[in-house]
Coordinates of C-alpha atoms in Angstrom, one line a residue:
M1 CA 31.6 -24.5 7.0
H2 CA 31.8 -22.4 3.8
G3 CA 29.4 -23.9 1.4
S4 CA 31.7 -26.5 -0.1
T5 CA 30.6 -30.1 -0.5
S6 CA 33.5 -32.1 -1.8
A7 CA 31.2 -35.0 -2.9
D8 CA 29.3 -32.6 -5.1
A9 CA 30.6 -33.1 -8.7
A10 CA 29.1 -29.8 -9.7
G11 CA 31.5 -28.0 -7.3
P12 CA 31.0 -26.0 -4.1
V13 CA 27.7 -24.2 -3.4
P14 CA 28.0 -20.5 -4.1
R15 CA 28.3 -18.1 -1.2
L16 CA 26.7 -14.7 -0.6
V17 CA 30.0 -13.6 1.0
D18 CA 31.6 -13.9 -2.5
R19 CA 29.2 -11.4 -4.0
H20 CA 30.1 -7.7 -4.1
P21 CA 27.2 -5.9 -5.8
S22 CA 27.0 -2.3 -6.7
V23 CA 23.8 -0.3 -7.0
S24 CA 23.5 2.7 -9.4
P25 CA 21.2 5.7 -8.6
E26 CA 19.1 4.6 -11.6
R27 CA 18.5 1.2 -10.0
L28 CA 17.5 2.8 -6.7
I29 CA 14.7 4.6 -8.6
A30 CA 13.7 1.6 -10.6
Q31 CA 13.4 -0.4 -7.4
L32 CA 10.6 1.9 -6.1
R33 CA 7.8 -0.6 -6.7
P34 CA 6.3 -3.4 -4.7
P35 CA 8.6 -6.4 -4.1
P36 CA 8.1 -9.7 -5.9
T37 CA 6.2 -11.2 -3.0
F38 CA 3.5 -8.6 -3.6
A39 CA 3.7 -8.4 -7.4
D40 CA 0.3 -9.9 -8.0
V41 CA -1.8 -8.6 -5.1
S42 CA -4.9 -6.5 -5.4
F43 CA -7.8 -5.4 -3.2
A44 CA -9.7 -8.3 -4.6
S45 CA -7.1 -10.8 -3.4
Y46 CA -7.1 -9.4 0.1
R47 CA -9.2 -11.7 2.3
P48 CA -10.6 -9.7 5.3
D49 CA -11.2 -11.8 8.4
P50 CA -15.0 -11.8 9.1
A51 CA -14.2 -11.6 12.8
E52 CA -12.2 -8.4 12.3
P53 CA -14.4 -5.7 10.7
T54 CA -11.5 -3.3 10.6
Q55 CA -9.9 -5.3 7.8
A56 CA -12.8 -4.7 5.4
A57 CA -12.9 -1.1 6.5
A58 CA -9.2 -0.7 5.7
V59 CA -9.8 -2.0 2.1
Q60 CA -12.5 0.8 1.6
A61 CA -10.2 3.4 3.1
C62 CA -7.4 2.4 0.7
Q63 CA -9.7 2.6 -2.3
D64 CA -10.8 6.0 -1.1
F65 CA -7.2 7.1 -0.8
C66 CA -6.5 6.1 -4.4
R67 CA -9.5 8.0 -5.7
R68 CA -8.6 11.2 -3.7
A69 CA -4.9 11.0 -4.7
V70 CA -5.8 11.0 -8.4
E71 CA -8.2 13.9 -7.8
H72 CA -5.7 16.0 -5.9
R73 CA -3.0 15.3 -8.4
A74 CA -5.2 16.6 -11.2
G75 CA -5.8 19.8 -9.2
R76 CA -8.7 22.2 -9.1
R77 CA -9.8 23.9 -12.3
K78 CA -9.6 27.7 -12.0
L79 CA -10.7 30.5 -14.3
F80 CA -9.3 30.5 -17.8
G81 CA -8.8 26.7 -17.8
R82 CA -5.8 26.7 -15.4
R83 CA -5.5 24.3 -12.6
A84 CA -4.5 25.1 -9.0
V85 CA -2.3 22.6 -7.2
L86 CA -4.1 20.8 -4.4
P87 CA -2.1 19.4 -1.6
G88 CA -1.8 15.6 -1.5
V89 CA -3.8 13.4 0.9
G90 CA -2.4 11.0 3.5
L91 CA -3.3 7.5 4.7
Y92 CA -1.7 5.7 7.7
L93 CA -2.4 2.0 8.2
D94 CA -1.8 1.2 11.8
G95 CA -1.7 -2.4 13.0
G96 CA 0.3 -5.3 14.3
F97 CA 2.4 -7.8 12.5
G98 CA 0.9 -9.8 9.6
V99 CA -2.5 -8.3 9.3
G100 CA -2.1 -7.5 5.6
K101 CA -0.9 -3.8 5.7
T102 CA 1.7 -4.3 3.0
H103 CA -0.8 -6.3 0.9
L104 CA -3.1 -3.3 1.1
L105 CA -0.4 -0.7 0.5
A106 CA 0.8 -2.6 -2.6
S107 CA -2.8 -3.0 -3.8
A108 CA -3.2 0.8 -3.5
Y109 CA 0.0 1.3 -5.6
Y110 CA -1.4 -1.0 -8.3
Q111 CA -4.8 0.6 -8.3
L112 CA -3.3 4.1 -8.9
P113 CA -2.8 5.0 -12.6
G114 CA 0.6 5.1 -14.2
G115 CA 3.8 3.5 -13.2
G116 CA 7.6 4.2 -12.9
P117 CA 9.5 7.4 -13.3
E118 CA 9.1 7.4 -17.1
S119 CA 5.3 7.3 -16.9
P120 CA 3.2 10.4 -17.5
T121 CA 1.7 9.7 -14.0
P122 CA 4.5 8.2 -12.0
K123 CA 4.1 6.7 -8.5
A124 CA 6.5 5.1 -6.0
F125 CA 6.5 2.2 -3.5
G126 CA 9.3 1.7 -1.1
T127 CA 10.4 1.0 2.4
F128 CA 11.3 3.8 4.8
G129 CA 14.9 2.7 4.5
E130 CA 14.8 2.9 0.7
L131 CA 13.4 6.5 0.8
T132 CA 16.2 7.6 3.2
Q133 CA 18.7 6.0 0.9
L134 CA 17.2 7.9 -2.0
A135 CA 17.5 11.2 -0.2
G136 CA 21.1 10.4 0.7
V137 CA 22.1 9.5 -2.8
F138 CA 20.4 12.3 -4.6
G139 CA 20.3 15.0 -1.9
F140 CA 17.2 16.5 -0.2
V141 CA 16.3 19.1 -2.8
E142 CA 17.0 16.9 -5.8
C143 CA 14.9 14.2 -4.3
I144 CA 11.9 16.6 -3.9
E145 CA 12.3 17.7 -7.5
M146 CA 12.5 14.1 -8.7
L147 CA 9.3 13.0 -6.9
A148 CA 7.3 16.3 -7.1
D149 CA 5.1 15.2 -10.1
Y150 CA 4.3 11.7 -8.6
T151 CA 0.7 10.9 -7.9
A152 CA 1.6 9.1 -4.7
V153 CA 4.4 7.7 -2.6
C154 CA 3.7 4.6 -0.7
I155 CA 6.0 3.9 2.3
D156 CA 6.1 0.5 3.9
E157 CA 7.4 0.1 7.5
F158 CA 7.7 3.7 8.4
E159 CA 10.4 3.9 11.1
L160 CA 10.0 5.9 14.2
D161 CA 13.1 4.8 16.1
D162 CA 15.6 7.0 14.2
P163 CA 14.9 10.7 15.0
G164 CA 17.2 12.0 12.4
N165 CA 15.8 10.0 9.5
T166 CA 12.2 10.5 10.7
T167 CA 12.7 14.3 10.7
L168 CA 14.4 14.1 7.3
I169 CA 11.6 12.1 5.7
S170 CA 8.9 14.2 7.4
R171 CA 10.4 17.3 5.9
L172 CA 10.7 15.6 2.5
L173 CA 7.1 14.4 2.5
S174 CA 5.8 17.8 3.7
S175 CA 7.4 19.4 0.6
L176 CA 6.0 16.7 -1.7
V177 CA 2.5 17.0 -0.2
E178 CA 2.5 20.7 -0.8
R179 CA 3.2 19.9 -4.5
G180 CA 0.2 17.6 -4.8
V181 CA 1.9 14.2 -4.0
S182 CA -0.2 12.0 -1.8
V183 CA 1.4 9.7 0.8
A184 CA 0.3 6.3 2.2
A185 CA 2.3 4.7 5.0
T186 CA 2.3 1.6 7.2
S187 CA 4.1 0.8 10.4
N188 CA 3.9 -1.8 13.1
T189 CA 2.4 -1.7 16.6
L190 CA 4.1 -3.8 19.2
P191 CA 2.0 -6.8 20.3
E192 CA 1.6 -5.7 23.9
Q193 CA 0.3 -2.3 22.6
L194 CA -2.6 -3.7 20.6
G195 CA -4.9 -3.0 23.5
E196 CA -3.8 0.6 24.0
G197 CA -6.0 2.1 21.4
R198 CA -4.1 4.4 19.0
F199 CA -0.8 4.4 20.8
A200 CA 1.2 3.7 17.6
A201 CA -0.8 6.1 15.6
Q202 CA -0.2 8.9 18.1
D203 CA 3.6 8.1 17.9
F204 CA 3.5 8.3 14.2
L205 CA 1.5 11.6 14.1
R206 CA 3.7 13.2 16.7
E207 CA 6.9 12.4 14.9
I208 CA 5.6 13.7 11.6
H209 CA 3.9 16.7 13.2
T210 CA 4.4 18.8 10.1
L211 CA 2.3 16.3 8.1
A212 CA -0.1 15.0 10.7
S213 CA -3.1 17.1 9.6
I214 CA -3.3 15.4 6.2
F215 CA -3.3 11.8 7.5
T216 CA -6.4 9.6 7.9
T217 CA -5.4 6.9 10.4
V218 CA -6.9 3.4 9.8
R219 CA -6.5 0.8 12.5
I220 CA -6.3 -2.9 11.3
E221 CA -6.9 -5.5 13.9
G222 CA -6.2 -9.2 13.7
P223 CA -3.6 -12.0 14.5
D224 CA -0.4 -12.4 12.5
Y225 CA -1.5 -14.4 9.5
R226 CA 2.1 -15.8 9.2
H227 CA 1.5 -17.6 12.5
R228 CA -2.1 -18.5 12.5
G229 CA -2.4 -22.0 13.8
L230 CA 1.4 -22.6 13.3
P231 CA 3.9 -23.7 15.9
P232 CA 7.0 -21.8 16.8
A233 CA 10.2 -21.9 14.8
P234 CA 11.0 -25.5 13.8
Q235 CA 13.9 -27.4 15.2
P236 CA 17.0 -26.6 13.1
P237 CA 18.7 -29.3 11.0
S238 CA 22.4 -30.1 11.5
D239 CA 25.2 -28.3 9.6
E240 CA 25.7 -31.4 7.5
E241 CA 22.1 -31.6 6.6
V242 CA 22.0 -27.9 5.6
A243 CA 25.0 -28.3 3.4
A244 CA 23.7 -31.5 1.8
R245 CA 20.3 -29.8 1.0
A246 CA 22.0 -26.7 -0.4
A247 CA 24.0 -28.8 -2.8
R248 CA 20.7 -30.2 -4.3
V249 CA 19.1 -26.8 -5.0
D250 CA 19.9 -24.9 -8.2
G251 CA 20.6 -21.3 -7.4
A252 CA 21.1 -21.8 -3.7
T253 CA 23.7 -20.2 -1.5
L254 CA 25.4 -21.6 1.6
D255 CA 27.2 -19.4 4.2
D256 CA 28.5 -19.5 7.7
F257 CA 26.4 -17.2 9.9
D258 CA 29.3 -15.2 11.3
A259 CA 31.0 -14.8 7.9
L260 CA 27.7 -13.6 6.4
C261 CA 27.1 -11.1 9.2
A262 CA 30.7 -9.8 8.7
H263 CA 30.1 -9.5 4.9
L264 CA 26.9 -7.5 5.4
A265 CA 29.0 -4.9 7.3
T266 CA 31.1 -4.3 4.1
M267 CA 28.2 -2.7 2.1
H268 CA 25.3 -0.3 2.5
P269 CA 21.9 -2.0 3.1
S270 CA 20.8 -0.5 -0.2
R271 CA 22.9 -3.2 -1.9
Y272 CA 21.3 -6.2 -0.1
L273 CA 18.6 -6.6 -2.8
A274 CA 21.3 -6.9 -5.4
L275 CA 23.2 -9.2 -3.1
I276 CA 20.4 -11.8 -3.2
E277 CA 19.4 -11.3 -6.9
G278 CA 18.9 -14.6 -8.7
V279 CA 19.2 -16.6 -5.5
T280 CA 16.5 -19.4 -5.1
A281 CA 17.2 -20.3 -1.4
V282 CA 19.5 -19.2 1.3
F283 CA 21.2 -21.8 3.5
V284 CA 23.1 -20.8 6.6
T285 CA 25.1 -22.8 9.2
G286 CA 26.1 -21.9 12.7
V287 CA 23.3 -19.5 13.6
H288 CA 23.5 -18.1 17.1
A289 CA 22.1 -15.3 19.3
I290 CA 23.4 -11.8 18.5
D291 CA 24.5 -9.3 21.1
D292 CA 25.7 -6.5 18.8
Q293 CA 23.0 -4.1 17.8
N294 CA 24.7 -3.1 14.5
V295 CA 25.0 -6.7 13.4
A296 CA 21.3 -7.3 14.4
L297 CA 20.1 -4.3 12.4
R298 CA 21.9 -5.4 9.3
L299 CA 20.4 -8.9 9.7
V300 CA 17.0 -7.2 9.9
S301 CA 17.6 -5.4 6.6
L302 CA 18.7 -8.6 4.9
T303 CA 15.7 -10.5 6.3
D304 CA 13.4 -7.8 4.9
R305 CA 14.9 -8.2 1.4
L306 CA 14.7 -12.0 1.6
Y307 CA 11.0 -11.8 2.7
D308 CA 10.2 -9.3 0.0
A309 CA 11.7 -11.6 -2.6
G310 CA 10.1 -14.7 -1.1
I311 CA 13.4 -16.5 -0.8
P312 CA 13.3 -19.5 1.6
V313 CA 15.8 -19.8 4.4
V314 CA 17.2 -23.0 5.9
A315 CA 19.5 -22.6 8.9
S316 CA 21.4 -24.8 11.4
G317 CA 22.4 -23.8 14.9
A318 CA 20.0 -21.7 17.1
K319 CA 16.3 -21.6 16.3
L320 CA 15.4 -18.6 14.2
D321 CA 13.1 -17.2 16.9
S322 CA 16.0 -16.9 19.4
I323 CA 18.5 -14.8 17.4
F324 CA 17.6 -11.6 19.1
S325 CA 18.1 -11.7 22.9
E326 CA 15.5 -10.6 25.5
E327 CA 17.7 -7.6 26.3
M328 CA 17.6 -6.5 22.6
L329 CA 13.9 -7.1 22.4
A330 CA 13.5 -4.8 25.4
G331 CA 15.3 -1.9 23.6
G332 CA 14.3 0.8 21.1
Y333 CA 14.5 -1.5 18.1
R334 CA 12.1 -4.1 19.5
K335 CA 9.6 -3.8 16.7
K336 CA 12.2 -4.3 14.0
Y337 CA 13.5 -7.5 15.7
L338 CA 10.0 -8.9 16.2
R339 CA 9.2 -8.2 12.6
A340 CA 12.4 -9.9 11.4
T341 CA 11.7 -12.9 13.7
S342 CA 8.2 -13.2 12.3
R343 CA 9.5 -13.1 8.7
L344 CA 12.4 -15.4 9.3
V345 CA 10.1 -18.1 10.7
A346 CA 7.8 -17.5 7.7
L347 CA 10.6 -18.0 5.3
T348 CA 11.5 -21.4 6.8
R349 CA 8.0 -22.4 5.8
A350 CA 8.0 -20.7 2.4
R351 CA 8.6 -24.1 0.8
E352 CA 10.8 -27.1 1.3
P353 CA 14.0 -26.4 -0.8

């Protein structure tokens, strides 16, 4: 099925596979801000769970980070009115899925003064993947020069499963911290590790050993808010029902799962945000379990962009919580697949298209 409904007088439903977006370096920089899903968040809108005191403590820690980041960016006044550069400060939010880490990270971004690259006090918010893409496009040294005057860089979903990229970003951030840029980061702890104290935090600090001394680690406990009181993934509709529903939604796209996965392989993940630009809902037919790691990781990247943009997903075929096999979930990318599953299920409940 390729998104065509012959009975639809308005013509076939558009397909993502027919889109071939390009992304300029300027757009990559402009994208370094919280995604639409978190465009209106603040510390005031974060609702700490009274049963989880670590959540209220995390709000305070984030506010302290903002205050110290501004102070360190301003530097220390020396004799004759000159200011010495103070190294940036660091904050690492350690916790499981859906405890509000991204909400808090975005709130910190908004609390900090300034804005984009043209602001007198610029700041940046991006995923780990976006930061590695930025370094790849501009080059390591150029990226340092571009971000050296920023007050802070906020990194969502810091990845520890790619040693090369982790080393690259650790070196990049070390250079920025020396120049007064503060760094806040989040990452996920696997569900079965929640009882193991600071396991994830130790992993993080070991991998970024050149930076570890500046980071304050804040643990956030709590259940995944996306799944609180909710059942597993719903039973999928039929191919015909998915196509019929897609035809009734302005701005929707309709794709065959295998064709979509093949299309994702034709472009760098940095283009996925442009791929879904202007889309109101994504409909997919023929979903099935994946046994190719490269295909799975590209699907994770697309899921992250859909989640960031708050775009609902409706799919036929296999249930969305069964796409990644047990064998894949037992491998090194487990946390990515679990995060993607959590987000896909949440997107099926975003609203009824």
